[in-house]
Tab-separated table of C-alpha atoms and ligand atoms in Angstrom:
chain	number	residue	atom	x	y	z
A	1316	MET	CA	102.192	93.724	134.560
A	1317	ALA	CA	105.179	95.307	132.815
A	1318	THR	CA	105.582	99.060	132.482
A	1319	VAL	CA	107.205	101.275	129.834
A	1320	ALA	CA	108.465	103.643	132.509
A	1321	ALA	CA	109.814	106.293	130.128
A	1322	ALA	CA	106.672	106.503	127.998
A	1323	ARG	CA	105.161	109.930	127.523
A	1324	PRO	CA	103.098	111.572	128.901
A	1325	TYR	CA	103.389	109.076	131.782
A	1326	PRO	CA	104.307	105.394	132.298
A	1327	TYR	CA	102.426	102.901	130.106
A	1328	ASP	CA	101.398	99.638	131.736
A	1329	VAL	CA	101.682	96.573	129.503
A	1330	PRO	CA	99.708	93.460	130.435
A	1331	PRO	CA	101.759	91.058	128.263
A	1332	GLN	CA	99.051	88.550	127.395
A	1333	GLN	CA	96.672	91.360	126.423
A	1334	THR	CA	99.139	93.338	124.331
A	1335	ALA	CA	99.736	93.141	120.584
A	1336	LEU	CA	102.293	94.751	118.306
A	1337	LEU	CA	100.442	96.388	115.406
A	1338	LEU	CA	102.685	97.220	112.435
A	1339	ILE	CA	100.931	99.377	109.875
A	1340	ASP	CA	101.590	99.030	106.132
A	1341	MET	CA	105.354	98.321	106.095
A	1342	GLN	CA	104.927	97.551	102.408
A	1343	ARG	CA	107.096	97.994	99.340
A	1344	ASP	CA	104.287	100.202	97.919
A	1345	PHE	CA	105.166	102.895	100.473
A	1346	ILE	CA	108.858	102.235	101.132
A	1347	GLU	CA	110.435	101.329	97.783
A	1348	PRO	CA	110.672	103.442	94.611
A	1349	GLY	CA	107.995	102.712	92.012
A	1350	GLY	CA	105.117	102.029	94.412
A	1351	PHE	CA	102.084	103.990	95.559
A	1352	GLY	CA	104.084	106.328	97.807
A	1353	SER	CA	106.459	107.443	95.083
A	1354	THR	CA	103.668	107.826	92.498
A	1355	LEU	CA	102.196	110.401	94.894
A	1356	GLY	CA	105.430	112.374	94.556
A	1357	ASN	CA	107.065	111.448	97.861
A	1358	ASP	CA	110.714	110.793	98.747
A	1359	VAL	CA	110.317	107.206	99.933
A	1360	ALA	CA	113.933	106.868	101.155
A	1361	ARG	CA	112.958	108.484	104.480
A	1362	LEU	CA	110.698	105.524	105.278
A	1363	ALA	CA	113.260	102.775	104.621
A	1364	ALA	CA	115.434	104.213	107.385
A	1365	ILE	CA	113.109	102.866	110.126
A	1366	ILE	CA	113.245	99.256	108.926
A	1367	PRO	CA	116.137	98.189	111.240
A	1368	ASP	CA	114.556	99.653	114.405
A	1369	THR	CA	111.152	98.268	113.439
A	1370	ALA	CA	112.743	94.844	112.916
A	1371	ARG	CA	114.286	95.048	116.422
A	1372	LEU	CA	110.866	95.842	117.869
A	1373	LEU	CA	109.296	92.943	115.966
A	1374	ALA	CA	112.050	90.582	117.120
A	1375	GLY	CA	111.474	91.651	120.732
A	1376	PHE	CA	107.760	90.870	120.525
A	1377	ARG	CA	108.563	87.501	118.948
A	1378	ARG	CA	111.087	86.690	121.709
A	1379	ALA	CA	108.515	87.637	124.349
A	1380	GLY	CA	105.891	85.448	122.664
A	1381	LEU	CA	103.373	88.292	122.337
A	1382	ALA	CA	100.671	88.764	119.699
A	1383	ILE	CA	101.751	90.395	116.428
A	1384	CYS	CA	99.588	91.911	113.709
A	1385	HIS	CA	100.713	93.305	110.357
A	1386	THR	CA	98.469	95.369	108.108
A	1387	LYS	CA	98.652	96.058	104.399
A	1388	GLU	CA	96.818	98.774	102.505
A	1389	ALA	CA	95.482	96.753	99.589
A	1390	HIS	CA	92.641	96.697	97.113
A	1391	ARG	CA	91.020	93.832	95.269
A	1392	ALA	CA	92.119	93.302	91.668
A	1393	ASP	CA	88.692	94.440	90.407
A	1394	LEU	CA	88.908	97.628	92.556
A	1395	SER	CA	85.461	96.865	93.983
A	1396	ASP	CA	86.692	97.991	97.429
A	1397	CYS	CA	88.356	101.180	96.147
A	1398	PRO	CA	86.123	104.247	96.229
A	1399	PRO	CA	86.414	106.165	92.924
A	1400	ALA	CA	87.291	109.274	94.959
A	1401	LYS	CA	90.390	107.518	96.325
A	1402	ARG	CA	91.542	106.458	92.854
A	1403	GLN	CA	90.855	109.822	91.208
A	1404	ARG	CA	92.395	112.053	93.902
A	1405	GLY	CA	95.570	113.884	92.949
A	1406	THR	CA	97.641	114.305	89.822
A	1407	ALA	CA	99.779	111.143	89.826
A	1408	ALA	CA	100.712	109.565	86.499
A	1409	LEU	CA	100.096	106.099	87.933
A	1410	ARG	CA	96.931	105.488	89.961
A	1411	ILE	CA	95.686	102.631	92.139
A	1412	GLY	CA	95.310	99.572	89.911
A	1413	ASP	CA	97.633	100.836	87.149
A	1414	ALA	CA	100.641	98.712	86.143
A	1415	GLY	CA	103.867	99.939	87.765
A	1416	PRO	CA	107.411	98.570	88.051
A	1417	MET	CA	106.424	96.369	91.062
A	1418	GLY	CA	103.092	95.243	89.590
A	1419	ARG	CA	99.699	96.928	89.851
A	1420	ILE	CA	99.774	99.852	92.308
A	1421	LEU	CA	98.278	99.023	95.749
A	1422	ILE	CA	96.623	95.785	94.575
A	1423	ALA	CA	96.590	92.736	96.866
A	1424	GLY	CA	98.965	89.985	95.825
A	1425	GLU	CA	101.161	92.182	93.600
A	1426	PRO	CA	104.912	92.204	94.394
A	1427	GLY	CA	104.830	95.879	95.386
A	1428	ASN	CA	101.971	95.325	97.797
A	1429	ASP	CA	103.928	92.834	99.907
A	1430	LEU	CA	105.581	93.668	103.220
A	1431	VAL	CA	109.258	94.640	102.876
A	1432	PRO	CA	111.568	91.595	103.057
A	1433	ALA	CA	112.958	92.427	106.538
A	1434	LEU	CA	109.475	92.616	108.076
A	1435	GLN	CA	107.686	89.631	106.566
A	1436	ALA	CA	104.986	88.036	108.738
A	1437	LYS	CA	105.723	84.673	110.296
A	1438	ARG	CA	103.248	81.834	110.649
A	1439	GLY	CA	100.806	82.498	113.483
A	1440	GLU	CA	100.989	86.274	113.117
A	1441	ILE	CA	97.860	88.159	112.076
A	1442	VAL	CA	97.875	89.822	108.645
A	1443	ILE	CA	95.038	92.218	107.836
A	1444	GLU	CA	94.445	93.690	104.374
A	1445	LYS	CA	92.668	97.006	104.618
A	1446	PRO	CA	91.081	99.166	101.922
A	1447	GLY	CA	91.251	102.404	103.912
A	1448	LYS	CA	93.719	104.390	105.940
A	1449	GLY	CA	92.394	103.130	109.279
A	1450	ALA	CA	92.980	99.422	109.954
A	1451	PHE	CA	89.578	99.037	111.633
A	1452	TYR	CA	87.524	100.269	108.668
A	1453	ALA	CA	86.013	97.386	106.645
A	1454	THR	CA	88.299	94.755	108.206
A	1455	PRO	CA	87.961	92.013	110.860
A	1456	LEU	CA	90.723	93.586	112.989
A	1457	ASP	CA	88.574	94.511	116.002
A	1458	ALA	CA	86.945	91.069	116.120
A	1459	VAL	CA	90.297	89.295	115.760
A	1460	LEU	CA	91.881	91.324	118.585
A	1461	ARG	CA	88.899	90.942	120.913
A	1462	GLU	CA	88.752	87.211	120.286
A	1463	ARG	CA	92.364	87.036	121.539
A	1464	GLY	CA	91.646	89.262	124.534
A	1465	ILE	CA	93.887	92.093	123.300
A	1466	THR	CA	93.349	95.416	125.098
A	1467	HIS	CA	96.712	97.151	124.501
A	1468	LEU	CA	98.293	98.020	121.141
A	1469	VAL	CA	101.927	98.977	120.582
A	1470	ILE	CA	101.850	100.625	117.171
A	1471	GLY	CA	104.474	101.270	114.484
A	1472	GLY	CA	104.545	101.589	110.731
A	1473	VAL	CA	103.918	104.116	107.977
A	1474	THR	CA	102.974	106.776	107.462
A	1475	THR	CA	102.761	108.398	110.867
A	1476	GLU	CA	100.082	110.981	110.185
A	1477	VAL	CA	98.079	108.996	107.626
A	1478	CYS	CA	97.466	105.278	108.212
A	1479	VAL	CA	99.186	105.066	111.609
A	1480	GLN	CA	97.427	108.011	113.209
A	1481	THR	CA	94.059	107.114	111.666
A	1482	THR	CA	94.373	103.575	113.040
A	1483	MET	CA	95.485	104.784	116.468
A	1484	ARG	CA	92.492	107.090	116.695
A	1485	GLU	CA	90.132	104.303	115.582
A	1486	ALA	CA	91.672	102.007	118.219
A	1487	ASN	CA	91.414	104.674	120.912
A	1488	ASP	CA	87.700	105.127	120.200
A	1489	ARG	CA	87.240	101.359	120.508
A	1490	GLY	CA	88.789	101.362	123.975
A	1491	TYR	CA	92.288	100.072	123.241
A	1492	GLU	CA	95.215	101.543	125.211
A	1493	CYS	CA	97.679	102.553	122.491
A	1494	LEU	CA	101.366	103.422	122.427
A	1495	LEU	CA	103.003	104.804	119.267
A	1496	VAL	CA	106.660	103.811	118.889
A	1497	GLU	CA	108.575	106.933	117.888
A	1498	ASP	CA	111.479	105.371	115.975
A	1499	ALA	CA	109.361	102.600	114.418
A	1500	THR	CA	107.138	105.031	112.529
A	1501	GLU	CA	107.929	107.552	109.806
A	1502	SER	CA	106.324	110.081	107.518
A	1503	TYR	CA	107.281	111.554	104.162
A	1504	PHE	CA	107.036	114.877	106.065
A	1505	PRO	CA	109.227	115.172	109.218
A	1506	ALA	CA	107.112	118.000	110.623
A	1507	PHE	CA	103.941	115.905	110.303
A	1508	LYS	CA	105.564	113.027	112.207
A	1509	GLN	CA	106.640	115.341	115.001
A	1510	ALA	CA	103.219	116.983	115.161
A	1511	THR	CA	101.530	113.585	115.324
A	1512	LEU	CA	103.718	112.412	118.210
A	1513	GLU	CA	102.942	115.591	120.107
A	1514	MET	CA	99.206	115.612	119.442
A	1515	VAL	CA	98.847	111.957	120.440
A	1516	ARG	CA	100.403	112.453	123.879
A	1517	ALA	CA	99.097	115.978	124.587
A	1518	GLN	CA	96.248	116.593	126.994
A	1519	GLY	CA	97.276	113.735	129.271
A	1520	GLY	CA	97.519	111.245	126.391
A	1521	ILE	CA	94.322	112.190	124.589
A	1522	VAL	CA	94.992	109.466	121.989
A	1523	GLY	CA	97.647	107.461	123.837
A	1524	TRP	CA	101.339	107.228	124.682
A	1525	THR	CA	104.651	107.455	122.820
A	1526	ALA	CA	108.003	105.791	123.555
A	1527	THR	CA	111.113	104.616	121.710
A	1528	VAL	CA	111.868	101.050	120.592
A	1529	ASP	CA	114.470	100.660	123.350
A	1530	GLN	CA	112.051	101.911	125.992
A	1531	VAL	CA	109.402	99.413	124.856
A	1532	LEU	CA	111.892	96.531	124.619
A	1533	ALA	CA	113.125	97.224	128.158
A	1534	ALA	CA	109.612	96.473	129.423
A	1535	LEU	CA	109.236	93.149	127.580
A	1536	VAL	CA	110.296	90.078	129.512
A	1537	THR	CA	111.491	87.071	127.573
A	1538	PRO	CA	109.851	83.971	129.012
B	2901	TIU	N1	100.286	108.718	101.463
B	2901	TIU	C1	100.561	108.403	102.725
B	2901	TIU	O1	101.251	109.119	103.438
B	2901	TIU	N2	100.088	107.231	103.243
B	2901	TIU	C2	99.197	106.364	102.659
B	2901	TIU	O2	98.660	106.595	101.590
B	2901	TIU	N3	98.966	105.162	103.340
B	2901	TIU	C3	99.532	104.851	104.557
B	2901	TIU	O3	99.878	105.718	105.364
B	2901	TIU	N4	99.742	103.551	104.820
């Protein structure tokens, strides 16, 4: 058993063979100009800044030989898995399924829907396409993790208070012990990120733990 000693609100025990890295939606659609995130009116440059630290975290999990799962928020080309309410919400000029500079917005298989180049999945890593904000809704994620005996999730990705927090709460309700990595997650709204970190670890870790990339890496032993 390894331990992230500096985790908050108290040390987080990591049983290596039962722990997976879960990277949420590190996709061009949220991180590069011209994708879903920018059509919503956001400054996407904030999100790109976490790519190097997230890549260090990913490399550490690969070196340690631990399970790795990437998610993508993605809809089918015919939009059959996109609720009309999700497509109609807001005032954006380009909506889910419309043609944008990186292909159709938030549609599986389009260039803009891919993971950013620095965080591409390698063979053997789990990739889950999800139609919602939470990675457990309408996906095989829970079954895939349970089949591998995963009980602990170290979570990063974007955006902190939307898909990351929703997924962490879904995981918490399913009994997973979750740690959110502070410098491997980002929001378009700095105050929302900070609030999420605090609400996750308040009340004795009501949703889970938080720690930095370096604090997590210090607990991983390379075999
Ligand atoms: N808009 C926003 O902050 N996020 C999303 O729409 N999806 C994810 O967080 N992945």
